[in-house]
Short mmCIF file of C-alpha atoms in Angstrom, two decimals:
data_model
loop_
_atom_site.label_atom_id
_atom_site.label_comp_id
_atom_site.label_asym_id
_atom_site.label_seq_id
_atom_site.Cartn_x
_atom_site.Cartn_y
_atom_site.Cartn_z
CA MET D 15 -66.60 73.09 21.76
CA LEU D 16 -68.93 74.14 18.94
CA ASN D 17 -69.10 77.65 20.40
CA HIS D 18 -65.44 77.91 21.37
CA PRO D 19 -64.28 81.49 20.57
CA THR D 20 -60.96 80.26 19.12
CA LEU D 21 -62.81 77.94 16.78
CA ASP D 22 -65.12 80.74 15.68
CA ARG D 23 -62.18 83.08 15.07
CA LEU D 24 -60.34 80.47 12.97
CA ARG D 25 -63.38 80.07 10.76
CA GLU D 26 -63.83 83.84 10.48
CA LEU D 27 -60.24 84.07 9.23
CA GLY D 28 -60.87 81.33 6.66
CA LEU D 29 -58.52 78.92 8.46
CA ASN D 30 -60.83 75.95 8.03
CA GLY D 31 -58.02 73.42 8.10
CA MET D 32 -56.84 74.71 11.46
CA ALA D 33 -60.43 74.75 12.72
CA LYS D 34 -60.86 71.11 11.80
CA GLY D 35 -57.54 70.25 13.38
CA PHE D 36 -58.57 72.14 16.53
CA CYS D 37 -61.74 70.04 16.78
CA ASP D 38 -59.85 66.79 16.17
CA LEU D 39 -57.24 67.56 18.80
CA ALA D 40 -59.79 68.72 21.36
CA ALA D 41 -61.70 65.45 20.89
CA ASN D 42 -58.55 63.36 21.37
CA PRO D 43 -57.74 62.74 25.05
CA GLU D 44 -54.09 62.08 24.23
CA SER D 45 -53.66 65.61 22.87
CA SER D 46 -53.53 66.96 26.43
CA ALA D 47 -49.98 65.64 26.67
CA LEU D 48 -48.86 67.82 23.76
CA GLU D 49 -46.91 71.03 24.24
CA HIS D 50 -48.36 74.29 22.91
CA ALA D 51 -45.80 74.33 20.09
CA GLU D 52 -46.81 70.79 19.09
CA TRP D 53 -50.48 71.80 19.03
CA LEU D 54 -49.69 74.76 16.85
CA GLY D 55 -47.52 72.68 14.52
CA LEU D 56 -50.31 70.14 14.01
CA LEU D 57 -52.86 72.88 13.32
CA VAL D 58 -50.59 74.58 10.80
CA GLU D 59 -49.92 71.25 9.06
CA GLN D 60 -53.67 70.57 8.85
CA GLU D 61 -54.24 73.98 7.29
CA ALA D 62 -51.41 73.51 4.78
CA THR D 63 -52.74 70.08 3.78
CA LEU D 64 -56.27 71.38 3.24
CA ARG D 65 -55.04 74.32 1.14
CA GLN D 66 -52.84 72.06 -0.95
CA GLN D 67 -55.79 69.74 -1.60
CA LYS D 68 -58.00 72.65 -2.64
CA ARG D 69 -55.33 73.96 -5.02
CA PHE D 70 -54.98 70.50 -6.55
CA GLU D 71 -58.74 70.18 -7.01
CA ALA D 72 -58.84 73.61 -8.67
CA ARG D 73 -56.00 72.67 -11.03
CA THR D 74 -57.67 69.40 -12.04
CA ARG D 75 -60.95 71.19 -12.74
CA THR D 76 -59.14 73.68 -14.94
CA ALA D 77 -57.14 70.94 -16.66
CA LYS D 78 -60.33 69.18 -17.87
CA LEU D 79 -58.51 65.87 -18.28
CA ARG D 80 -60.36 63.37 -20.43
CA HIS D 81 -59.65 60.43 -18.11
CA ALA D 82 -59.50 60.13 -14.33
CA ALA D 83 -56.05 58.57 -14.64
CA SER D 84 -53.13 58.37 -12.26
CA ILE D 85 -49.58 57.11 -12.63
CA GLU D 86 -50.12 54.70 -9.74
CA ASP D 87 -52.63 52.78 -11.86
CA VAL D 88 -50.47 52.43 -14.98
CA ASP D 89 -50.27 48.82 -16.15
CA PHE D 90 -46.70 47.96 -17.16
CA ARG D 91 -47.47 44.25 -17.62
CA THR D 92 -49.45 44.54 -20.83
CA PRO D 93 -47.06 44.12 -23.78
CA ARG D 94 -47.33 47.45 -25.60
CA GLY D 95 -43.76 48.75 -25.56
CA LEU D 96 -44.15 51.09 -22.58
CA ASP D 97 -40.74 51.74 -21.06
CA ARG D 98 -41.27 51.64 -17.30
CA ALA D 99 -38.07 53.52 -16.46
CA LEU D 100 -38.82 56.31 -18.95
CA PHE D 101 -42.41 56.71 -17.78
CA LEU D 102 -41.40 56.91 -14.12
CA ARG D 103 -38.82 59.57 -15.02
CA LEU D 104 -41.55 61.52 -16.77
CA ALA D 105 -43.73 61.15 -13.68
CA SER D 106 -41.09 63.07 -11.70
CA GLY D 107 -41.98 66.22 -13.66
CA ASP D 108 -38.38 67.32 -14.28
CA TRP D 109 -39.04 67.54 -18.02
CA ILE D 110 -41.81 70.07 -17.36
CA ARG D 111 -39.45 72.17 -15.24
CA GLU D 112 -36.99 72.02 -18.15
CA HIS D 113 -39.74 73.02 -20.66
CA ARG D 114 -39.31 69.87 -22.71
CA HIS D 115 -42.03 67.92 -24.51
CA CYS D 116 -43.42 64.38 -24.52
CA LEU D 117 -44.67 62.64 -27.66
CA ILE D 118 -46.88 59.55 -27.31
CA THR D 119 -47.61 57.56 -30.46
CA GLY D 120 -49.21 54.21 -31.18
CA PRO D 121 -52.28 52.52 -32.64
CA CYS D 122 -55.79 53.20 -31.40
CA GLY D 123 -56.54 51.35 -28.19
CA THR D 124 -53.03 51.25 -26.73
CA GLY D 125 -53.72 53.84 -24.04
CA LYS D 126 -52.13 57.02 -25.38
CA SER D 127 -54.77 59.40 -24.03
CA TRP D 128 -54.92 57.61 -20.69
CA LEU D 129 -51.16 57.85 -20.20
CA ALA D 130 -51.20 61.53 -21.18
CA CYS D 131 -53.93 62.20 -18.61
CA ALA D 132 -52.02 60.24 -15.96
CA LEU D 133 -49.00 62.48 -16.53
CA GLY D 134 -51.31 65.50 -16.49
CA ASP D 135 -52.80 64.42 -13.17
CA LYS D 136 -49.32 64.00 -11.66
CA ALA D 137 -48.35 67.45 -12.97
CA CYS D 138 -51.40 68.92 -11.20
CA ARG D 139 -50.29 67.25 -7.98
CA ASP D 140 -46.83 68.77 -8.47
CA ASN D 141 -48.31 72.30 -8.63
CA PHE D 142 -48.09 72.69 -12.43
CA SER D 143 -50.97 74.22 -14.38
CA VAL D 144 -52.33 71.80 -16.99
CA LEU D 145 -54.82 72.00 -19.84
CA TYR D 146 -56.12 69.08 -21.91
CA GLN D 147 -57.36 69.69 -25.46
CA ARG D 148 -58.54 67.39 -28.21
CA SER D 149 -56.61 68.66 -31.22
CA SER D 150 -59.58 68.75 -33.61
CA ARG D 151 -61.73 70.65 -31.11
CA LEU D 152 -58.93 73.05 -30.30
CA PHE D 153 -58.47 74.01 -33.95
CA ALA D 154 -62.25 74.44 -34.29
CA SER D 155 -62.32 76.66 -31.18
CA LEU D 156 -59.47 78.77 -32.54
CA ALA D 157 -61.28 79.19 -35.86
CA LEU D 158 -64.40 80.43 -34.05
CA ALA D 159 -62.32 82.67 -31.80
CA ARG D 160 -60.65 84.25 -34.81
CA GLY D 161 -64.08 85.24 -36.12
CA ASP D 162 -65.51 86.74 -32.92
CA GLY D 163 -62.44 88.52 -31.59
CA ARG D 164 -61.46 86.04 -28.87
CA TYR D 165 -58.43 84.62 -30.67
CA ALA D 166 -55.73 86.59 -28.86
CA ARG D 167 -57.26 85.86 -25.45
CA LEU D 168 -57.55 82.14 -26.17
CA MET D 169 -53.95 81.98 -27.34
CA ARG D 170 -52.83 83.72 -24.14
CA GLN D 171 -54.73 81.13 -22.10
CA LEU D 172 -52.97 78.31 -23.94
CA ALA D 173 -49.58 79.97 -23.49
CA ARG D 174 -49.98 80.49 -19.74
CA VAL D 175 -50.31 76.82 -18.72
CA ASP D 176 -47.20 74.89 -17.74
CA LEU D 177 -48.33 71.73 -19.57
CA LEU D 178 -50.60 71.68 -22.62
CA ILE D 179 -51.89 68.26 -23.73
CA LEU D 180 -52.81 68.01 -27.42
CA ASP D 181 -54.61 64.70 -27.75
CA ASP D 182 -55.24 62.71 -30.94
CA TRP D 183 -53.24 64.87 -33.32
CA GLY D 184 -53.64 63.90 -36.98
CA PRO D 185 -54.07 61.85 -39.07
CA GLU D 186 -55.66 64.34 -41.50
CA PRO D 187 -53.35 67.02 -42.97
CA LEU D 188 -53.69 70.45 -41.42
CA ALA D 189 -55.39 73.29 -43.22
CA ALA D 190 -53.49 76.54 -43.75
CA GLU D 191 -55.03 78.27 -40.72
CA GLN D 192 -54.43 75.21 -38.54
CA ARG D 193 -50.76 75.17 -39.51
CA ARG D 194 -50.41 78.80 -38.50
CA ASP D 195 -52.29 78.18 -35.24
CA LEU D 196 -50.03 75.27 -34.37
CA LEU D 197 -46.93 77.33 -35.12
CA GLU D 198 -48.18 80.08 -32.79
CA ILE D 199 -48.87 77.56 -30.02
CA VAL D 200 -45.43 76.00 -30.39
CA GLU D 201 -43.70 79.38 -30.57
CA ASP D 202 -45.48 80.61 -27.44
CA ARG D 203 -44.27 77.56 -25.52
CA TYR D 204 -40.68 77.52 -26.78
CA ASN D 205 -38.47 77.36 -23.68
CA THR D 206 -41.41 78.49 -21.52
CA GLY D 207 -43.83 75.55 -21.38
CA SER D 208 -44.25 71.86 -22.16
CA LEU D 209 -46.42 69.85 -24.51
CA ILE D 210 -47.76 66.32 -24.54
CA ILE D 211 -48.86 65.32 -28.03
CA THR D 212 -50.57 62.00 -28.70
CA SER D 213 -51.06 60.63 -32.19
CA GLN D 214 -51.80 57.43 -34.06
CA VAL D 215 -49.37 58.62 -36.73
CA PRO D 216 -45.65 57.78 -36.32
CA ILE D 217 -43.47 60.82 -35.72
CA GLY D 218 -41.68 60.24 -39.03
CA ARG D 219 -44.92 61.08 -40.87
CA TRP D 220 -45.75 64.26 -38.96
CA TYR D 221 -44.24 66.39 -41.72
CA GLU D 222 -46.98 65.04 -43.99
CA ILE D 223 -49.66 66.08 -41.50
CA VAL D 224 -48.40 69.65 -41.25
CA GLY D 225 -48.32 69.81 -45.02
CA ASP D 226 -46.29 72.93 -45.75
CA PRO D 227 -42.55 72.00 -45.72
CA THR D 228 -41.38 75.35 -44.35
CA LEU D 229 -43.91 75.47 -41.51
CA ALA D 230 -43.40 71.77 -40.81
CA GLU D 231 -39.70 72.37 -40.33
CA ALA D 232 -40.34 75.34 -38.04
CA ILE D 233 -42.95 73.51 -35.95
CA LEU D 234 -41.38 70.09 -35.64
CA ASP D 235 -37.87 71.37 -35.03
CA ARG D 236 -39.19 73.01 -31.85
CA VAL D 237 -41.36 70.05 -30.82
CA VAL D 238 -39.51 66.88 -31.76
CA HIS D 239 -35.96 67.99 -30.96
CA ALA D 240 -34.94 66.62 -27.54
CA ALA D 241 -38.52 65.53 -26.77
CA HIS D 242 -39.22 62.38 -24.78
CA ARG D 243 -40.87 59.72 -26.92
CA ILE D 244 -43.24 56.95 -25.91
CA GLU D 245 -43.89 54.73 -28.91
CA LEU D 246 -46.57 52.20 -28.02
CA LYS D 247 -47.14 49.02 -29.96
CA GLY D 248 -50.26 47.00 -30.48
CA LYS D 249 -52.81 45.95 -33.02
CA ALA D 250 -54.63 48.93 -34.49
CA CYS D 251 -58.42 48.77 -34.67
CA ALA D 252 -60.84 50.70 -36.81
CA ASN D 253 -63.35 51.38 -34.01
CA CYS D 254 -61.06 51.33 -30.94
CA ALA D 255 -62.87 48.28 -29.53
CA PRO D 256 -59.92 47.44 -27.24
CA LEU D 257 -60.88 50.43 -25.13
CA LEU D 258 -63.74 48.31 -23.82
CA ASP D 259 -61.68 45.19 -23.30
CA PRO D 260 -61.05 44.42 -19.59
CA ASP D 261 -57.33 44.07 -20.29
CA TYR D 262 -57.28 47.75 -21.24
CA LEU D 263 -59.41 49.18 -18.43
CA THR D 264 -56.35 50.23 -16.42
CA MET D 265 -54.67 52.06 -19.26
CA THR D 266 -57.25 53.61 -21.59
#
């Protein structure tokens, strides 16, 4: 079997999923009862499954999610104000197809970043391109890119992804360049892409973070309007100690 010409040809053509399926079927005595069309169907299905898995793995590597989170592991029992019905609707991905946004707010330690990554992981599984960015690091990267000529390319990379996750936005007011950068990001994604923004600051105070009233109106009108909101509740902590508490291991 190892030297079977069909097996060799499948591998030469890069059909590794079909090659594996060929070996599995050949080793299974019950496969002799299958019709040729059934054999072929099983081989094609094996190839499609392998390719889908490889695409998912590539998307997750590109996404660079902070947490290895999944929606199946979300803890709805912990009292933190997480609406189960809303979260499961978000997990369907329809809001990404509609180019809407998701805003997750709440005190430190309530699982904002973990939930954002869980939605990002599900989006990868649903064939959406995803990119996770810590807000402070993103603004620093954009500042460096502006100085060495990479700014336009970096902005194009941000605009191309279906779902951009901006984690831990605020609480410090934005500088002038950061306000302009955020406006460009939001403009590039208007009716073309989705955002997840997490923040310890309530949405009602986001105007203060942007700082400039005119730019704040332009940015937040595009982000907050018709966005899904997850407003978590819990006791805030100065050093995020609850992240190490066993009760939070499934959500942070």
